[in-house]
Short mmCIF file of C-alpha atoms and ligand atoms in Angstrom, two decimals:
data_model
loop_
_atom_site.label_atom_id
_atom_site.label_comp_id
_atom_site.label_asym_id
_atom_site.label_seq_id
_atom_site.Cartn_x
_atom_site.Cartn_y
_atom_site.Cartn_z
CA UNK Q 18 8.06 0.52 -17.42
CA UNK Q 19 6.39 -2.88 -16.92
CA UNK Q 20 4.69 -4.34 -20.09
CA UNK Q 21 1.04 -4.72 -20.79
CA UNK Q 22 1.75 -8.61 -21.42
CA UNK Q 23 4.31 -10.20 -18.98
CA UNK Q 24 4.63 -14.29 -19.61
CA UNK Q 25 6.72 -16.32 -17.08
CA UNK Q 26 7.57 -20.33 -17.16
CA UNK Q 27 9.26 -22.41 -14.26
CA UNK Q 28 12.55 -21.04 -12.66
CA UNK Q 29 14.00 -24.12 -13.13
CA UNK Q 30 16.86 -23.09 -11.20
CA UNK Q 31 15.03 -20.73 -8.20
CA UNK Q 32 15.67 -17.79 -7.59
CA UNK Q 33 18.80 -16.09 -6.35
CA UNK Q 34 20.71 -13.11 -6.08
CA UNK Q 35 20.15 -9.97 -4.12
CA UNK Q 36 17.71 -7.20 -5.18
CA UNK Q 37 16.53 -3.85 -3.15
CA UNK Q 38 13.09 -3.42 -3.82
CA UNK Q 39 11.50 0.58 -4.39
CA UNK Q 40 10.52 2.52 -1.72
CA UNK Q 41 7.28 1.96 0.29
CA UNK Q 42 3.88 3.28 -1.28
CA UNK Q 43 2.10 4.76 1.54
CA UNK Q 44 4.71 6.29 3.67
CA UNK Q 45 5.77 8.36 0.13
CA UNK Q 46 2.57 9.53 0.02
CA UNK Q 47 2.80 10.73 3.28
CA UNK Q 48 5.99 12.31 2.88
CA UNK Q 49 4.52 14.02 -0.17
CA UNK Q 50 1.65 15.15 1.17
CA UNK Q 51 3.75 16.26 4.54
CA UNK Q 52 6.49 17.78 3.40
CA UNK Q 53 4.63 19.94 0.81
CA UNK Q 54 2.79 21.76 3.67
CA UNK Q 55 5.94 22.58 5.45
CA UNK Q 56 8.32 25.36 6.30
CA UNK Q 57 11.48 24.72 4.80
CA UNK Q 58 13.31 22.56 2.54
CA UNK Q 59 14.09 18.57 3.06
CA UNK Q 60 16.14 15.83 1.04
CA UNK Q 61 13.76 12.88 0.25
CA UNK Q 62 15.68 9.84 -0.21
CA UNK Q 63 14.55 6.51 -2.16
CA UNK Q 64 10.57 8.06 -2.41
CA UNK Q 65 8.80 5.62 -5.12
CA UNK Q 66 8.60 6.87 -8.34
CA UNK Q 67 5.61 4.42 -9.35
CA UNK Q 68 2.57 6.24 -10.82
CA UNK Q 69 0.65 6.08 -7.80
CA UNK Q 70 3.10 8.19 -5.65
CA UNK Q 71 4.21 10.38 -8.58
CA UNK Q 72 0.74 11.76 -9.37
CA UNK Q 73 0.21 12.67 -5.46
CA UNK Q 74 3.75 14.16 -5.60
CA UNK Q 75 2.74 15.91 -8.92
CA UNK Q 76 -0.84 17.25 -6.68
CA UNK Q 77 1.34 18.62 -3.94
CA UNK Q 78 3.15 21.06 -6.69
CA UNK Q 79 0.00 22.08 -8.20
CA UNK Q 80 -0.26 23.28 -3.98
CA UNK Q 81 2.87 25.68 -4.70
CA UNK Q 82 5.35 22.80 -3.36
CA UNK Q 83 8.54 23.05 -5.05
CA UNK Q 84 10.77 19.46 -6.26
CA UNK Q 85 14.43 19.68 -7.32
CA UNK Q 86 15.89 16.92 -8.45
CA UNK Q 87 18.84 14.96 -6.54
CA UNK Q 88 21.09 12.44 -8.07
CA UNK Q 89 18.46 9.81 -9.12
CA UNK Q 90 14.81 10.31 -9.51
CA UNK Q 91 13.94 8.94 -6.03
CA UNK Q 92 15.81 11.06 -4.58
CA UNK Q 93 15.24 14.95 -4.43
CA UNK Q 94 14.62 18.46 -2.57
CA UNK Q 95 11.29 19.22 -1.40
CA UNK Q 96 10.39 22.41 -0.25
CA UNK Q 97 7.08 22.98 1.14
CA UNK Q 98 4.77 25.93 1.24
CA UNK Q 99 5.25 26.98 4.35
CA UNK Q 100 1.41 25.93 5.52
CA UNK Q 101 0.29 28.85 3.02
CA UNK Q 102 -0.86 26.06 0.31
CA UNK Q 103 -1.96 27.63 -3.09
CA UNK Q 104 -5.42 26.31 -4.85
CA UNK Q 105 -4.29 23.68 -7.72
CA UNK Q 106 -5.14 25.34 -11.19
CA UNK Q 107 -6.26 21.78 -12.53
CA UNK Q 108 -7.96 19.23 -11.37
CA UNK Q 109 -6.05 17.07 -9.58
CA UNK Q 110 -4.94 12.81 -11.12
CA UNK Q 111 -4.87 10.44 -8.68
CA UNK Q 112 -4.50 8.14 -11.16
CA UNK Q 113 -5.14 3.69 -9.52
CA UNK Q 114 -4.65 5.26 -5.93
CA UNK Q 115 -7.24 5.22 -3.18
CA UNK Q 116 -4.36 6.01 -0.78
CA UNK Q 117 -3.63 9.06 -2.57
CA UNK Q 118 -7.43 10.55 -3.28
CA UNK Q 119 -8.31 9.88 0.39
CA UNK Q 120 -5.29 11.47 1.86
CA UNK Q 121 -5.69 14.23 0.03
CA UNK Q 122 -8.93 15.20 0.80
CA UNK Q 123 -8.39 14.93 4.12
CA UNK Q 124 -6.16 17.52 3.23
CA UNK Q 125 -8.21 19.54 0.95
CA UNK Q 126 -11.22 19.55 2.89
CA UNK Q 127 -9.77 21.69 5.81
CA UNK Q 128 -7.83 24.20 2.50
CA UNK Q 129 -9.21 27.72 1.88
CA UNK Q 130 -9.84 26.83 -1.51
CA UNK Q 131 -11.60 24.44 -4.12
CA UNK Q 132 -10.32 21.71 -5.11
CA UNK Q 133 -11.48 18.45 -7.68
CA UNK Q 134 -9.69 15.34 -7.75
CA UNK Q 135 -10.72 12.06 -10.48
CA UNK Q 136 -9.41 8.61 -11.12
CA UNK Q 137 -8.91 5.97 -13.38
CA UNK Q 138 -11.89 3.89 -13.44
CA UNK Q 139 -10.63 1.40 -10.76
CA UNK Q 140 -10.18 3.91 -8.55
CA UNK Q 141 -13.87 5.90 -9.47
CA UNK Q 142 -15.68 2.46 -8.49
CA UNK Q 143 -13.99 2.80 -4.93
CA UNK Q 144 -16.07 4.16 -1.89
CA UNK Q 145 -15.29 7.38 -1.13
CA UNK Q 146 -18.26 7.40 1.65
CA UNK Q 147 -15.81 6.15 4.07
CA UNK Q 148 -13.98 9.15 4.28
CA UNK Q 149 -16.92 11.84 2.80
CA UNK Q 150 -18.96 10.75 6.52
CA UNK Q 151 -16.13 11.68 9.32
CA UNK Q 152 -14.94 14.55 7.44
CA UNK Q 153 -18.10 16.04 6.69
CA UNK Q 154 -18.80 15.52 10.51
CA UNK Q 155 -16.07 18.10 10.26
CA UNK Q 156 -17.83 20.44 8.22
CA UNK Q 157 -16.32 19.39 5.22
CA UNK Q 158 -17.79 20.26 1.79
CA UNK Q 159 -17.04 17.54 -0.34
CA UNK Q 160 -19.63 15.76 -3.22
CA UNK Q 161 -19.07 12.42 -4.64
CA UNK Q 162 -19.69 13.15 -8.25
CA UNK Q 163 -19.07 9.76 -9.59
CA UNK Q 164 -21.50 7.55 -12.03
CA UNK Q 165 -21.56 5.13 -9.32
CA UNK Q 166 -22.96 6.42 -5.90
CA UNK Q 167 -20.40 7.65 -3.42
CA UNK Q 168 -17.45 7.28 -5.45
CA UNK Q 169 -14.91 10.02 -7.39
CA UNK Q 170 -14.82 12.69 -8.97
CA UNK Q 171 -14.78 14.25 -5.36
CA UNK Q 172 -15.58 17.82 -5.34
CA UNK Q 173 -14.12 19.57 -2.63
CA UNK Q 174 -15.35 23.24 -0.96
CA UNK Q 175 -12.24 23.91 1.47
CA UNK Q 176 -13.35 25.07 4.74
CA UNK Q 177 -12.83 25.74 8.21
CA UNK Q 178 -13.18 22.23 9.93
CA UNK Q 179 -14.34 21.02 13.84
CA UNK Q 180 -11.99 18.62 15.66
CA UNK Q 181 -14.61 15.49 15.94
CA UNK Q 182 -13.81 12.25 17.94
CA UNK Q 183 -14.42 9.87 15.48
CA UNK Q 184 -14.77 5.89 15.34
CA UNK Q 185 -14.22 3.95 12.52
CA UNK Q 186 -16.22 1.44 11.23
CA UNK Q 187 -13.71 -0.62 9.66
CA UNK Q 188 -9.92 -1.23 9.73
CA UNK Q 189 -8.70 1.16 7.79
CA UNK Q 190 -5.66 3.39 7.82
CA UNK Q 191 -6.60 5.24 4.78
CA UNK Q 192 -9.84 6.50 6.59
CA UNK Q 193 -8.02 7.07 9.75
CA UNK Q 194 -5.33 8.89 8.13
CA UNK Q 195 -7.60 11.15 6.09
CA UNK Q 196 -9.02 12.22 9.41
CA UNK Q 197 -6.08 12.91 11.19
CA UNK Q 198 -4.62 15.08 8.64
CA UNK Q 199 -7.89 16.83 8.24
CA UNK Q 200 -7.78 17.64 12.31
CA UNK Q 201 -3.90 18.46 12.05
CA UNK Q 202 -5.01 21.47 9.75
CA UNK Q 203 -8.00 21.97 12.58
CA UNK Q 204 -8.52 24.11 15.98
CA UNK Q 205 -8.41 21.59 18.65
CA UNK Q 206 -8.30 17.52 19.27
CA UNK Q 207 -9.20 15.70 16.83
CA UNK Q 208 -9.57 12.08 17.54
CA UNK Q 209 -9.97 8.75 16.06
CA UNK Q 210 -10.69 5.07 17.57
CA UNK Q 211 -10.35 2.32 15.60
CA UNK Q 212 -11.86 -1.29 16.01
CA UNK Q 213 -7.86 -2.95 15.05
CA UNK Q 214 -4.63 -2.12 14.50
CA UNK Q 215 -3.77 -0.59 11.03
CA UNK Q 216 -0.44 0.57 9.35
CA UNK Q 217 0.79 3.58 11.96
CA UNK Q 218 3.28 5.46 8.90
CA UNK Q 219 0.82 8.81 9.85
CA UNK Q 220 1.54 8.46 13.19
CA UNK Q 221 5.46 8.37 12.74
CA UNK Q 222 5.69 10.56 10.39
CA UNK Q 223 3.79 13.04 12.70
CA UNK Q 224 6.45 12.08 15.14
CA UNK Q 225 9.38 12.99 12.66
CA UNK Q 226 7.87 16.22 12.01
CA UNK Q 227 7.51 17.03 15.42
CA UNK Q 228 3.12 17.18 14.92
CA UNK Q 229 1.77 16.83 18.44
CA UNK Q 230 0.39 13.52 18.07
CA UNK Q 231 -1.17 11.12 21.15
CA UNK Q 232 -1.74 7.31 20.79
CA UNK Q 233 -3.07 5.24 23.88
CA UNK Q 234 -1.30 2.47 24.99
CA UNK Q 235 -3.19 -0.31 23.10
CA UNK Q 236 -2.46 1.51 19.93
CA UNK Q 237 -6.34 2.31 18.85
CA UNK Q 238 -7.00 5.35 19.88
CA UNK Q 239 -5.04 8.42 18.07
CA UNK Q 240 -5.13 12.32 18.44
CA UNK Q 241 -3.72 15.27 16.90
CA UNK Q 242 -3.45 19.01 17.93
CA UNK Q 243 -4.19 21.57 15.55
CA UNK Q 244 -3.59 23.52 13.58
CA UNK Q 245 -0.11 22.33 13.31
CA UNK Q 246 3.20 24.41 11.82
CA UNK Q 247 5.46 21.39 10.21
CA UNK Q 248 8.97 21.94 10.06
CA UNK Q 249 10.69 20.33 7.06
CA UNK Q 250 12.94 17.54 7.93
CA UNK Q 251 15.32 14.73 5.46
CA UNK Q 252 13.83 11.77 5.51
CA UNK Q 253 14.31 8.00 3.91
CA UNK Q 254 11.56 5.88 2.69
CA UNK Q 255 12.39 2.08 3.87
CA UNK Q 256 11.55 -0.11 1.02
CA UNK Q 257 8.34 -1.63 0.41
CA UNK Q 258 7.46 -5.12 2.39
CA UNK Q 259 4.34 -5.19 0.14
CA UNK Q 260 6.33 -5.41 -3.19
CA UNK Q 261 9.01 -7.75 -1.09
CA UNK Q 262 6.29 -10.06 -0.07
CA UNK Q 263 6.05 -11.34 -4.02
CA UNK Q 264 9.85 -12.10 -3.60
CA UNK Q 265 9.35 -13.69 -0.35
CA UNK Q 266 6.43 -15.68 -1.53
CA UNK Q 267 8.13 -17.14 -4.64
CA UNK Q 268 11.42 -17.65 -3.05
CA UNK Q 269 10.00 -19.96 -0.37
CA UNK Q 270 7.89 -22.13 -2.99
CA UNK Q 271 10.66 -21.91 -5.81
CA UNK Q 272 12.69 -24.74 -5.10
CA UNK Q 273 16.34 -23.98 -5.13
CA UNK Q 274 15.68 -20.56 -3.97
CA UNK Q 275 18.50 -18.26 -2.16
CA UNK Q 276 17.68 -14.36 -2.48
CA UNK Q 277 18.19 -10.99 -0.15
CA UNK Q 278 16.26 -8.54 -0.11
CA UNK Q 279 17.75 -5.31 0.93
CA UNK Q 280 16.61 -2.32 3.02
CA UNK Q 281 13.12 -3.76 3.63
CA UNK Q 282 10.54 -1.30 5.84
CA UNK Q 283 9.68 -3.68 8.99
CA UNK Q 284 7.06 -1.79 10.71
CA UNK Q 285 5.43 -3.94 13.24
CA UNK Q 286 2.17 -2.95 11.73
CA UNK Q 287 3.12 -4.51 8.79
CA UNK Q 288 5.26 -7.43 9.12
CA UNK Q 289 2.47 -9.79 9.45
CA UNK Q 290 3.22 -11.66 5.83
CA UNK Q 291 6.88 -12.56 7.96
CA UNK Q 292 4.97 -13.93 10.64
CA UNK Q 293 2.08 -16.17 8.60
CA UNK Q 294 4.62 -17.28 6.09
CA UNK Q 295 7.09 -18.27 8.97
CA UNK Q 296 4.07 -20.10 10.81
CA UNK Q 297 3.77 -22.18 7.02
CA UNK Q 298 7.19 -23.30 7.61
CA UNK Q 299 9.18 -20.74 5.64
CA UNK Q 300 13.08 -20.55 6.02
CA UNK Q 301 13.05 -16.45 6.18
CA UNK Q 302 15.78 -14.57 8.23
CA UNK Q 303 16.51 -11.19 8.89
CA UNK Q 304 19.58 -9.13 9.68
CA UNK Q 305 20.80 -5.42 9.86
CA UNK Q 306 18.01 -3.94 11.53
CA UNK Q 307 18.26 0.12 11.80
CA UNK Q 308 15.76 2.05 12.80
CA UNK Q 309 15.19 5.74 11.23
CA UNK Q 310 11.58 6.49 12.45
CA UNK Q 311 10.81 3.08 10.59
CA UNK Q 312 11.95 0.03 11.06
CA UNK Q 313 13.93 -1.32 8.26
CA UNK Q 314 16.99 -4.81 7.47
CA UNK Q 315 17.53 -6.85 4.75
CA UNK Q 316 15.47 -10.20 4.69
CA UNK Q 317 16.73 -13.34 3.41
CA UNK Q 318 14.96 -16.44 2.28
CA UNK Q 319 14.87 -19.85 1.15
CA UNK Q 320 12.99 -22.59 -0.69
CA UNK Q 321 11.41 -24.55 2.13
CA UNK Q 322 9.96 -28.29 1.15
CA UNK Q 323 7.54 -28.56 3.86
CA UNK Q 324 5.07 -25.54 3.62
CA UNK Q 325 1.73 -26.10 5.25
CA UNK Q 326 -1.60 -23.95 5.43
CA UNK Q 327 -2.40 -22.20 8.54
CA UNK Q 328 -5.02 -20.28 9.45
CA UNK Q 329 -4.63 -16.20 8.95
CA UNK Q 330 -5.93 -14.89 12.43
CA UNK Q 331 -7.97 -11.85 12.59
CA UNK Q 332 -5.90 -9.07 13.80
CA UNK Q 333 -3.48 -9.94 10.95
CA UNK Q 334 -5.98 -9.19 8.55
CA UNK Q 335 -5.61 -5.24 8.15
CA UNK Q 336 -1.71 -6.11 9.16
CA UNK Q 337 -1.07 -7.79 5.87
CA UNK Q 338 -4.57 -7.03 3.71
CA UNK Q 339 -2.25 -6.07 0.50
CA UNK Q 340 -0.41 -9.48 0.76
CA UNK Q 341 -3.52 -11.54 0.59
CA UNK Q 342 -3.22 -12.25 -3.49
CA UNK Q 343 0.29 -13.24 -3.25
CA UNK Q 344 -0.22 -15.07 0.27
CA UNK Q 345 -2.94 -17.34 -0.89
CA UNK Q 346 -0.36 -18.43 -3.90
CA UNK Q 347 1.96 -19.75 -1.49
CA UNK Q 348 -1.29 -21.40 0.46
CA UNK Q 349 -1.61 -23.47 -3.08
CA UNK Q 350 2.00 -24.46 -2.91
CA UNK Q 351 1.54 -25.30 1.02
CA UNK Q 352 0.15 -28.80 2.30
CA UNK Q 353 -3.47 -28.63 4.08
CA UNK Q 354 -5.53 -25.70 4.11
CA UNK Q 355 -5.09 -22.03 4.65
CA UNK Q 356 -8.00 -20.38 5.51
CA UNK Q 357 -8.24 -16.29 5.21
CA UNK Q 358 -11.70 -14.74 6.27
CA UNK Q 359 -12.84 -11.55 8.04
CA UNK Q 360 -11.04 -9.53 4.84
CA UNK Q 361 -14.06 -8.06 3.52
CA UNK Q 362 -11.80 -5.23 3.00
CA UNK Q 363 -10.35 -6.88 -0.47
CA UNK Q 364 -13.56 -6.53 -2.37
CA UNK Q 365 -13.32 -3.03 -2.14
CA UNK Q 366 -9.46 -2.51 -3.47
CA UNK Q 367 -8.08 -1.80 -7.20
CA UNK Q 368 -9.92 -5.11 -7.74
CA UNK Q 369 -12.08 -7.53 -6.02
CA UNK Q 370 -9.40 -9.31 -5.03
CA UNK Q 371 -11.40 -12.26 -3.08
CA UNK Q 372 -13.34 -12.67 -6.68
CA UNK Q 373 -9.94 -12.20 -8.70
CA UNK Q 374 -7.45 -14.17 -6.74
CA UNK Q 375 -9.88 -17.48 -6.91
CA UNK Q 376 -10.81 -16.89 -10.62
CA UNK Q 377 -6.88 -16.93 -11.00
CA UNK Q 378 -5.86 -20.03 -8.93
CA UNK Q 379 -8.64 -22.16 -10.21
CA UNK Q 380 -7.88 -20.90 -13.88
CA UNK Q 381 -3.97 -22.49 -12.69
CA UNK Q 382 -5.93 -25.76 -11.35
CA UNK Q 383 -5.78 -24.81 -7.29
CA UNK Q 384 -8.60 -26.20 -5.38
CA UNK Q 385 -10.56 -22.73 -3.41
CA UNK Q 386 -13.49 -22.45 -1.80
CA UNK Q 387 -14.75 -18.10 -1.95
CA UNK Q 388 -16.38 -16.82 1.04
CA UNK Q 389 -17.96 -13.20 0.96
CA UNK Q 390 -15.10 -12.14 3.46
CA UNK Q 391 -12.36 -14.46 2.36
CA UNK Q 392 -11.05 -17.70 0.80
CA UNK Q 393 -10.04 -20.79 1.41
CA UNK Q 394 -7.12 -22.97 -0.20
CA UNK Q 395 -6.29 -26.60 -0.43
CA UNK Q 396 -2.88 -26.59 -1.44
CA UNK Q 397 -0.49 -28.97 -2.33
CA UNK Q 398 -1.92 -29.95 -5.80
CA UNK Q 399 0.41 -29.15 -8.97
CA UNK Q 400 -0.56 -25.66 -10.58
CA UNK Q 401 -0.31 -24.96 -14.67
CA UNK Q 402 0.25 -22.30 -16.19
CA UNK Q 403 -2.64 -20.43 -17.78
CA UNK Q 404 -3.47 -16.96 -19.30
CA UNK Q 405 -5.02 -14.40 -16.74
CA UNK Q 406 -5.91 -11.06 -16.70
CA UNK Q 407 -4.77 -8.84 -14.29
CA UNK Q 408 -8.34 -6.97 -13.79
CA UNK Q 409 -6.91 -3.56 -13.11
CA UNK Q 410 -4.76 -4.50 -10.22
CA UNK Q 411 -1.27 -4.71 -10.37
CA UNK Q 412 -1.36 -6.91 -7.17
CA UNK Q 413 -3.15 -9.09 -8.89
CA UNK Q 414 -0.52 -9.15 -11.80
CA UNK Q 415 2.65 -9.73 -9.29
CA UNK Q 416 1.07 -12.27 -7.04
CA UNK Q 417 0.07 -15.39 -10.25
CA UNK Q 418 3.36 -13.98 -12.05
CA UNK Q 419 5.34 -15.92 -9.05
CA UNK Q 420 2.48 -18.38 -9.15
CA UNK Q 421 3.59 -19.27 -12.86
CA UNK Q 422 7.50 -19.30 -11.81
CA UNK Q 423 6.21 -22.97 -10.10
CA UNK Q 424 3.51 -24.19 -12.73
CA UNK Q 425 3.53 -26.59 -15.57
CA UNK Q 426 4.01 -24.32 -19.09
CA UNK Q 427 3.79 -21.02 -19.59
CA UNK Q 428 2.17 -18.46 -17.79
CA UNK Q 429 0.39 -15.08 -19.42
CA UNK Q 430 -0.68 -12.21 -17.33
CA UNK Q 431 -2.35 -9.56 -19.37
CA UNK Q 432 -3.19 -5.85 -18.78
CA UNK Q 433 -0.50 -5.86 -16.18
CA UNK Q 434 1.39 -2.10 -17.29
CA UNK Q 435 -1.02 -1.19 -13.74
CA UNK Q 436 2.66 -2.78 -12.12
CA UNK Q 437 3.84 0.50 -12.62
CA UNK Q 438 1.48 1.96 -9.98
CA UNK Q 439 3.33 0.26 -7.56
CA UNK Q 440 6.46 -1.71 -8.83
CA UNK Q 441 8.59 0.33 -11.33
CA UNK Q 442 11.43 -1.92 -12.11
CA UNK Q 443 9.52 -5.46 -11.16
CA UNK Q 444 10.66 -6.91 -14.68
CA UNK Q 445 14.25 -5.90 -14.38
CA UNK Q 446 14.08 -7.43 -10.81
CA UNK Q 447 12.19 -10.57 -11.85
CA UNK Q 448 14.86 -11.01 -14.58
CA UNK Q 449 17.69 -10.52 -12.18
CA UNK Q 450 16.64 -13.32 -9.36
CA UNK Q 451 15.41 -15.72 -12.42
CA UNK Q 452 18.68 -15.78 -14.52
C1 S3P U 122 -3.04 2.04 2.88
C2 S3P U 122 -4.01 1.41 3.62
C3 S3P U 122 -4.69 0.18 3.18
C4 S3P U 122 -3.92 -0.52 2.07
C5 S3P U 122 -3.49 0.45 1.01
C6 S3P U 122 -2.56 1.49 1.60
C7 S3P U 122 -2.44 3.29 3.39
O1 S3P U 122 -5.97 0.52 2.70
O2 S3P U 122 -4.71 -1.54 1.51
O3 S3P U 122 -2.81 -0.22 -0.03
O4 S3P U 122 -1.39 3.71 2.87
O5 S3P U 122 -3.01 3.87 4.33
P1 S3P U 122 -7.26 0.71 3.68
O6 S3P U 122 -7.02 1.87 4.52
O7 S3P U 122 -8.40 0.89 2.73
O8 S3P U 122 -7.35 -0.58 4.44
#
C-alpha cells in the first residue's frame, strides 16, 4: 500500500537495478470483464491487483464469475458465466476508474437486468455523455444520476441493443471499447470509426478469444459480430508501459542512472513515450521481445546529458495521453522547448492534468506556458523541491515524485495513497532503484 504522504530528495547516486513493473491497467480490465462472460475456466497470469482493476474484477463476481486463487494474488482461475451473466445484488464500485465504469456499461447496457454503478468523486466529475450518446443510439437505458450533469451514478436498464455504425468524436479507446463490447453482446455489425489511432487491447483480446472482430487496414475503422459465445482461454497481462514510463523518465534525467525494466507490454499503440523520449536524446534500449497476443521485452535505460525538447506530434497524443504528467517532467530536465498541444483529452482524466501538471512544475520553479489543449515547457532550468498535492490522481503523484529525485531539497507529495489505483508496490520499487 502506497502512503498518503510520500517525500523524495536527490538520488544522488541514480538509479539502478532491475525491477518488473505490475501488470497493465486496461488490458486487466479487459480480461476481467472478458473472461467473466465466458464458457469455461482460464489461468490469469500477472493481472494488476491495484484498486482500479480489483474493483472491476470484484463487479464481474457480483455477475456470477467465479476467482480461485493461484500462487500469488496476480495470478488466479477465472471461470466465467458461460454468457448467462447474473444481475449484481449491489451496486457496483468502480472506485478512481473511468476505464472500468465505461467498460462496463458497455457491458451492462446490452444485460437482461439492472444494474447501478458509482465512483469516488474523481471519477463522478468525469463525462459519462461520451459513452451514454452511442450506446443509447443502441437503445440503451442508461441515466446519468450524478450532481454534476452527465456524470455517475449511471443507472443502467439492460436491454436488447441495435448494432449502430458509430463515429467518435474524440480519440478515445474507452468510448470505442464501450461500444464494441456493447455490439459483441448485439444481433449484427456493430461498427465504430474513429478520427486517430487509440490503444487496440479490445481488439486483441477479441482476437485471443476468438470474437469475430474486423479492423480496416488504416486501423480506424473496427467491427464486431454479435452476439458472440467467448471461449475461455489462459492469458498473461504484459506489464504496464504507463507505470514504466515514470522509471524511464527518471532514469534518463537521473544522472548516473542504469535500470531494466522487465516484461514491459510494447503495443505499438502505446509505445509512443519510447519514441518522444528517444527523439529528446534518451539512451533507451530494448531486448527480448516475445509476442503473446501483446507485444512485450525488457527495456533498459540510461542517464543521458544532452536531453532536448521536441515537439509531441499529434497522432502521438492519444498514443501516449497517460504519459503526458511524467513526459513534461523530463521536458523541464531537457534543453529548449517541448511543446504538447491538441491533448484536450487531459482535462477530463482523474485530474485536470494540463491545470495540475503546470501548478506542479512551476510550484518546483520550471518555466510553462498552459494552453487550453496543452502545455508548453522551457526546460533546462534547475528544479527544487516543493510540497504538492497530488489532486486525486495518482499520475499526478508518480510523475513530480521522479521530478523531486533531480531537485534541490526535499520533495512532498501529499494525498498520493490514489498510487494504489494503479501502482501497488511503487514505494518498494522506488526504494529498490534509489538505494
Ligand atoms: C484507457 C483509455 C484512455 C486512457 C485510460 C485507459 C483504456 O482513456 O487515458 O487511462 O483502457 O481504454 P480515453 O479512452 O478516455 O482516452
Amino acid at each position: 500500500m502506497s502512503s498518503d504522504t510520500i517525500t523524495v530528495s536527490r538520488a544522488a547516486q541514480g538509479l539502478h537495478g532491475t525491477i518488473t513493473v505490475p501488470g497493465d491497467k486496461s488490458i486487466s480490465h479487459r480480461v476481467a470483464i472478458l473472461g467473466a462472460l465466458s464458457r469455461g475456466s482460464m489461468k490469469v497470469r500477472n493481472y494488476l491487483c491495484s484498486e482500479d482493476c480489483i474493483n472491476t474484477l470484484r463487479a464481474m463476481q457480483q455477475l456470477g464469475a467465479q476467482v480461485e486463487a493461484g500462487d500469488c494474488p496476480q495470478n488466479f482461475t477465472l471461470t466465467g458465466t458461460a454468457m448467462q451473466p447474473q444481475a449484481p445484488a449491489h451496486d457496483i464500485d468502480c472506485g478512481n476508474s473511468g476505464t472500468g465504469m465505461r467498460l462496463m456499461a458497455g457491458v451492462m447496457a446490452a444485460l437482461p437486468f439492472s444494474s447501478r454503478m458509482y465512483g469516488d468523486p474523481s471519477l463522478s466529475s468525469r463525462p459519462m455523455g461520451r459513452i451514454i450518446t452511442p450506446l443509447s443510439q443502441m437503445g440503451a437505458r442508461i441515466t446519468a444520476c450524478g450532481e454534476k450533469p452527465g456524470c455517475a451514478p449511471l443507472q443502467i436498464e439492460g436491454t436488447t441493443l441495435q448494432p449502430i455504425d458509430y463515429e467518435l468524436p474524440m480519440a478515445s479507446a474507452q468510448v470505442k471499447s464501450a461500444v464494441l463490447l456493447a455490439g459483441m453482446l448485439t444481433k449484427g455489425r456493430t461498427s465504430v470509426q474513429q478520427p486517430a489511432i487509440t490503444r487496440d487491447h479490445t481488439e486483441r483480446l477479441f482476437e485471443h478469444f476468438g470474437i469475430p472482430c474486423t479492423v480496416s487496414k488504416d486501423g480506424l475503422n473496427i467491427s464486431v459480430e454479435g452476439p458472440v459465445d467467448i471461449t475461455a482461454k489462459d492469458i498473461t497481462v504484459p506489464g504496464d508501459i504507463s507505470s514504466a514510463a515514470f522509471w524511464l523518465v527518471a532514469a534518463s534525467i537521473t544522472p548516473g542512472s542504469d535500470i531494466t525494466l522487465r516484461h514491459v507490454g510494447l503495443n505499438p499503440t502505446r509505445d509512443a513515450i519510447i519514441t518522444v523520449l528517444r527523439r529528446m536524446g534518451a539512451n533507451i534500449s530494448i531486448a527480448n521481445v516475445s509476442n503473446e497476443g501483446e507485444p512485450y521485452g525488457d527495456i533498459t535505460v540510461k542517464y543521458t546529458a544532452a536531453l532536448k525538447g521536441t515537439v509531441v506530434l499529434k497522432h502521438e497524443i492519444p498514443n501516449l495521453i497517460d504519459e503526458i504528467p511524467v513526459l513534461a517532467v523530463a521536458a523541464a530536465f531537457a534543453q529548449g522547448t517541448t511543446s504538447i498541444r491538441n491533448a484536450g483529452e487531459l482535462r477530463v482524466k482523474e485530474s485536470d492534468r494540463i491545470a495540475t501538471t503546470v501548478h506542479n512544475l512551476r510550484a518546483m520553479g520550471a518555466s510553462v506556458e498552459e494552453f487550453s489543449d496543452g502545455l508548453s515547457i522551457n526546460g533546462g532550468a534547475p528544479l527544487h523541491g516543493a510540497v504538492m498535492d497530488s489532486y486525486h490522481d495518482h499520475r499526478i503523484a508518480m510523475s513530480f515524485l521522479m521530478a523531486g529525485l533531480n531537485a534541490d531539497g526535499e520533495t512532498t507529495l501529499l494525498n498520493c495513497a490514489n498510487i494504489n489505483t494503479s501502482y501497488p508496490g511503487f514505494e518498494e520499487h522506488l526504494h529498490a532503484l534509489t538505494h
